[in-house]
C-alpha positions as a Markdown table, in Angstrom:
| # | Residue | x | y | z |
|---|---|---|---|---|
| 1 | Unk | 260.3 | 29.2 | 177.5 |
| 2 | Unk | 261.9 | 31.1 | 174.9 |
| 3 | Unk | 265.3 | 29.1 | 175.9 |
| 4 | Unk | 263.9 | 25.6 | 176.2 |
| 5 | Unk | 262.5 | 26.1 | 172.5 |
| 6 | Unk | 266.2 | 27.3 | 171.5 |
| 7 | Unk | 267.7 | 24.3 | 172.9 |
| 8 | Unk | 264.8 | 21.8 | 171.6 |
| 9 | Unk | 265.5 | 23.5 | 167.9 |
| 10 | Unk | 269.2 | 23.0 | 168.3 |
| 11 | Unk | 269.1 | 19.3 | 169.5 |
| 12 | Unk | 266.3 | 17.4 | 167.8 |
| 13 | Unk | 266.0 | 17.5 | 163.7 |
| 14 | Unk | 263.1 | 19.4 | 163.0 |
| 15 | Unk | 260.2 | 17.4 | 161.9 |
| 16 | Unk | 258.7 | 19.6 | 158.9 |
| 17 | Unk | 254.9 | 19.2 | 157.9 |
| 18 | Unk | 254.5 | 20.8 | 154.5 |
| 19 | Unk | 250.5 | 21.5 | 154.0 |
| 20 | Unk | 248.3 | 23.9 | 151.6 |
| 21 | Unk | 247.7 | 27.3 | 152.7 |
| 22 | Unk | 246.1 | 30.0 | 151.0 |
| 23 | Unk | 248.8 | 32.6 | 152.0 |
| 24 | Unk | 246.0 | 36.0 | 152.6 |
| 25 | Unk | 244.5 | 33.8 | 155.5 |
| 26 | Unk | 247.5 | 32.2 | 156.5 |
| 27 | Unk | 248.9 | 35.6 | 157.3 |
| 28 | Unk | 245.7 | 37.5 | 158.6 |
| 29 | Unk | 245.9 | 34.3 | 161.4 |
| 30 | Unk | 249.0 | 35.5 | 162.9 |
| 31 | Unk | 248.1 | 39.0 | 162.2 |
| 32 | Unk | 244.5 | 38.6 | 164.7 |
| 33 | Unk | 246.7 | 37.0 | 167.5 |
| 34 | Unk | 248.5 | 40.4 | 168.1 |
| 35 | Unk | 245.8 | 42.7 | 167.0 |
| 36 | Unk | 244.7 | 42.9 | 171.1 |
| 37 | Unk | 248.2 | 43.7 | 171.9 |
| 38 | Unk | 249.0 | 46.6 | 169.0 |
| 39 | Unk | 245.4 | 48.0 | 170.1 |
| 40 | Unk | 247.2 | 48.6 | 173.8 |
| 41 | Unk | 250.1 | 50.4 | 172.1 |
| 42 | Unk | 247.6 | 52.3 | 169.2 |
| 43 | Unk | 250.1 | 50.5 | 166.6 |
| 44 | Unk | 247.6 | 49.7 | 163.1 |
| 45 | Unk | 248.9 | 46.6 | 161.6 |
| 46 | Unk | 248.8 | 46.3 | 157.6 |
| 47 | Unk | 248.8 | 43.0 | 155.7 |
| 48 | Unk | 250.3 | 42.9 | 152.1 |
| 49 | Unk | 249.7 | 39.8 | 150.9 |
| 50 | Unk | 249.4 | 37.9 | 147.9 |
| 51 | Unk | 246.5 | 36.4 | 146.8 |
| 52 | Unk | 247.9 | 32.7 | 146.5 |
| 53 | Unk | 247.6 | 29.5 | 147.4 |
| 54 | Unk | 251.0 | 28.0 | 148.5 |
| 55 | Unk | 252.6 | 25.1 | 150.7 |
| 56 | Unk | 254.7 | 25.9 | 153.7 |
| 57 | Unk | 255.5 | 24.5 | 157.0 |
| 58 | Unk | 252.8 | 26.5 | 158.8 |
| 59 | Unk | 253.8 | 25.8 | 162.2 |
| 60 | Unk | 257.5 | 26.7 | 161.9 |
| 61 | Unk | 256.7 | 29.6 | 159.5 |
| 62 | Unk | 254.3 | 30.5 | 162.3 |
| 63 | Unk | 257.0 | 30.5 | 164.6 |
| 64 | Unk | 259.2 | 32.9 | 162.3 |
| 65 | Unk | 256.2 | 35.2 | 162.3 |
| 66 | Unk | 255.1 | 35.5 | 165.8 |
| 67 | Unk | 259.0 | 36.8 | 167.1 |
| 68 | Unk | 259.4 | 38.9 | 164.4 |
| 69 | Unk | 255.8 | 40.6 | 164.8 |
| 70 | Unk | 255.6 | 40.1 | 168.9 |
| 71 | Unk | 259.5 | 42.4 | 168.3 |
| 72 | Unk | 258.1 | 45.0 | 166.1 |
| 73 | Unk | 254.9 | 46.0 | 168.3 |
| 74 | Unk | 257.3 | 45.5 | 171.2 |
| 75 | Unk | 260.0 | 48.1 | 170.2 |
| 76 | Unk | 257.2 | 50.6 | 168.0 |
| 77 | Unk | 256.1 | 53.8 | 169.7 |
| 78 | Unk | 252.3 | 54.7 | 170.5 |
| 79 | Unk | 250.9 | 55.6 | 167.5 |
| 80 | Unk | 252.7 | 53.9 | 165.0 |
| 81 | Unk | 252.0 | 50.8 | 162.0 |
| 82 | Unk | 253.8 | 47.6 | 162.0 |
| 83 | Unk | 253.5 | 46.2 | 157.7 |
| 84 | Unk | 253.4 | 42.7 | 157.2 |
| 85 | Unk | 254.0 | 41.7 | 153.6 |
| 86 | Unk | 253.7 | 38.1 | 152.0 |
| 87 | Unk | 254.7 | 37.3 | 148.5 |
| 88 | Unk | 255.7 | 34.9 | 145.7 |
| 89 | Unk | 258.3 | 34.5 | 143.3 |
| 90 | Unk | 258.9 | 31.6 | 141.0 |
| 91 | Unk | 260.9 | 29.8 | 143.5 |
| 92 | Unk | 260.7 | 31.8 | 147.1 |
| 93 | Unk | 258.3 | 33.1 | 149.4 |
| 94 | Unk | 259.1 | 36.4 | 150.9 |
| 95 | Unk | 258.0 | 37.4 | 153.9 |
| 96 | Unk | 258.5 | 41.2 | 155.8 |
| 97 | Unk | 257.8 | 42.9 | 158.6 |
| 98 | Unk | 258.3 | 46.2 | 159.0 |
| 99 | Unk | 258.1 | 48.7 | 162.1 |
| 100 | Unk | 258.4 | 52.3 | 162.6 |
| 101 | Unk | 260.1 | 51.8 | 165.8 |
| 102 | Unk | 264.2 | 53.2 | 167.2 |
| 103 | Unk | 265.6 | 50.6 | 164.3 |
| 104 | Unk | 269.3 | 49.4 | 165.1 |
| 105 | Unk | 272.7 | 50.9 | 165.6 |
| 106 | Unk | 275.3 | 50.1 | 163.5 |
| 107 | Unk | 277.2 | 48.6 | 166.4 |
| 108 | Unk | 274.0 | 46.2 | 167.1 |
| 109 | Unk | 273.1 | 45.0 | 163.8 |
| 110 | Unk | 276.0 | 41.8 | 163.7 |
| 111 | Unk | 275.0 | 40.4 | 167.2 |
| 112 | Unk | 270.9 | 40.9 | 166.2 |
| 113 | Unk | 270.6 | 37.2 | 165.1 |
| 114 | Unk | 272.9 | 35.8 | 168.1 |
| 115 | Unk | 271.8 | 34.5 | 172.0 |
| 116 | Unk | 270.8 | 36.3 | 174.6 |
| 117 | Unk | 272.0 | 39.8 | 172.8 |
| 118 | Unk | 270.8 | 42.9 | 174.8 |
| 119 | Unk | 270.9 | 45.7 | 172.2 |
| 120 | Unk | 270.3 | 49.4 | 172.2 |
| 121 | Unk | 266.5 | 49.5 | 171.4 |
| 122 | Unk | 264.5 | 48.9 | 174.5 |
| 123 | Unk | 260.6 | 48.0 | 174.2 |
| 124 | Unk | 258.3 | 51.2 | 175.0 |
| 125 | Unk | 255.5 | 49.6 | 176.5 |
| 126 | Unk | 257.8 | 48.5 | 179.7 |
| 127 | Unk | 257.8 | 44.5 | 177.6 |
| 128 | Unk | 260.5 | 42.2 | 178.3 |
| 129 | Unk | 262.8 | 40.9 | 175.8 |
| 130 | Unk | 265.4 | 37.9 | 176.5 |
| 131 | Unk | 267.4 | 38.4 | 173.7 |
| 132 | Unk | 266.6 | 34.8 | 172.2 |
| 133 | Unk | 263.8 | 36.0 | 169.4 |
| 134 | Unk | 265.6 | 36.9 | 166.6 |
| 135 | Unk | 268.2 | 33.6 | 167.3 |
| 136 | Unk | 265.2 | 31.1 | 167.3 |
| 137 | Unk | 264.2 | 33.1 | 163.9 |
| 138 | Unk | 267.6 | 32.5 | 162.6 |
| 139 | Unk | 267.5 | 28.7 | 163.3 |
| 140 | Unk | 264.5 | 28.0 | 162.0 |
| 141 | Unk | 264.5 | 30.3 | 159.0 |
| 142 | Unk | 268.1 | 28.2 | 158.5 |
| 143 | Unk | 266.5 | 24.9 | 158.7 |
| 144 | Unk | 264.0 | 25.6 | 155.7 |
| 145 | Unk | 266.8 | 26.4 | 153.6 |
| 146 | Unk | 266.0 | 30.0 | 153.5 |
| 147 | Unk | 267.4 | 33.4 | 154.3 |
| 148 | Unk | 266.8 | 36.4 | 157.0 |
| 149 | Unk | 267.9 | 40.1 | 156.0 |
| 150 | Unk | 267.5 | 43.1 | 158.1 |
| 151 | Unk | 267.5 | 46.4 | 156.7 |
| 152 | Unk | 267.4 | 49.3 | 158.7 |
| 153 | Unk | 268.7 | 53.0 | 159.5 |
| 154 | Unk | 268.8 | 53.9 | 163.3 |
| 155 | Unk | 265.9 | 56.2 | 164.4 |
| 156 | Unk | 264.2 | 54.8 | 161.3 |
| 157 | Unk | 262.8 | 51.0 | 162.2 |
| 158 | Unk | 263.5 | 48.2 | 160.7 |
| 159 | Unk | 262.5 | 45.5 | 157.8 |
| 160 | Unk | 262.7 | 41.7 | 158.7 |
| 161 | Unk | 262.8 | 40.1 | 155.0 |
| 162 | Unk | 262.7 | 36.3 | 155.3 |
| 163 | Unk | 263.3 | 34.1 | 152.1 |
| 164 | Unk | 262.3 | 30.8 | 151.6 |
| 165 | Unk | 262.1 | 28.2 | 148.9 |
| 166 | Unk | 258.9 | 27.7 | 147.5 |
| 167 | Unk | 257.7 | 24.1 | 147.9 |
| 168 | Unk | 255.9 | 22.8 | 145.0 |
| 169 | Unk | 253.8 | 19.6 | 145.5 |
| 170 | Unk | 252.6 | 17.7 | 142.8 |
């Protein structure tokens, strides 16, 4: 699945519907899609989010959001908490999620964003991972004119920050 929407992303131009969101329910959407799924692994997810009303591409921001949360409860320990955190700047919205999971070796960390990249961490709940994610991420977080960072130290987690312009409709 994961590869057919890699290839569908690469070959078509994305089609991008812009629409009014108020960002604190936006964000607690995604969050109650994997709240079943953290429960299995005891991993408490946290929402910082702005109280705003913004526009964004909901389903491709929704897309950017569900690897990069589905990764962090995948790869976090029993017991742990996964942050998600929303804001607003002038011009961006910044979005981050953060886990308390193995984080990445420094070997790892330039293939993260590439296809099909087995790397160090493994998931601890016996979850598959096809290496695709975090390349889909970068596509689409690419297409909206935006950014993706990770910061992280191995044995640590890791912080997913994705920047994107702030679309201001009239």
């Amino acid at each position: 699945k994961q590869l057919l929407e890699l290839k569908e992303l690469e070959d078509a131009p994305m089609t991008l519907r812009y629409e009014n969101v108020k960002l604190p329910d936006f964000v607690q959407s995604i969050t109650n899609e994997f709240r079943a799924y953290a429960q299995q692994k005891k991993i408490n997810i946290v929402e910082h989010v702005s109280d705003e009303a913004i526009t964004l591409d909901t389903m491709m921001i929704k897309r950017i959001m569900d690897n990069l949360l589905s990764n962090a409860i995948k790869f976090s320990p029993l017991n742990r908490k996964v942050e998600i955190t929303a804001t607003t700047t002038d011009t961006h919205v910044v979005f981050e999620v953060r886990d308390e999971g193995p984080g990445f070796q420094q070997q790892d960390i330039p293939k993260v964003f590439g296809r099909f990249q087995k790397l160090s961490a493994r998931p601890t709940g016996g979850e598959s991972s096809h290496g695709l994610g975090l390349a889909i991420v970068h596509l689409i977080v690419k297409t909206l004119g935006g950014h993706i960072e990770l910061k992280t130290l191995f044995g640590m987690g890791a912080t997913f920050i994705v920047t994107l312009p702030l679309i201001r409709k009239p």
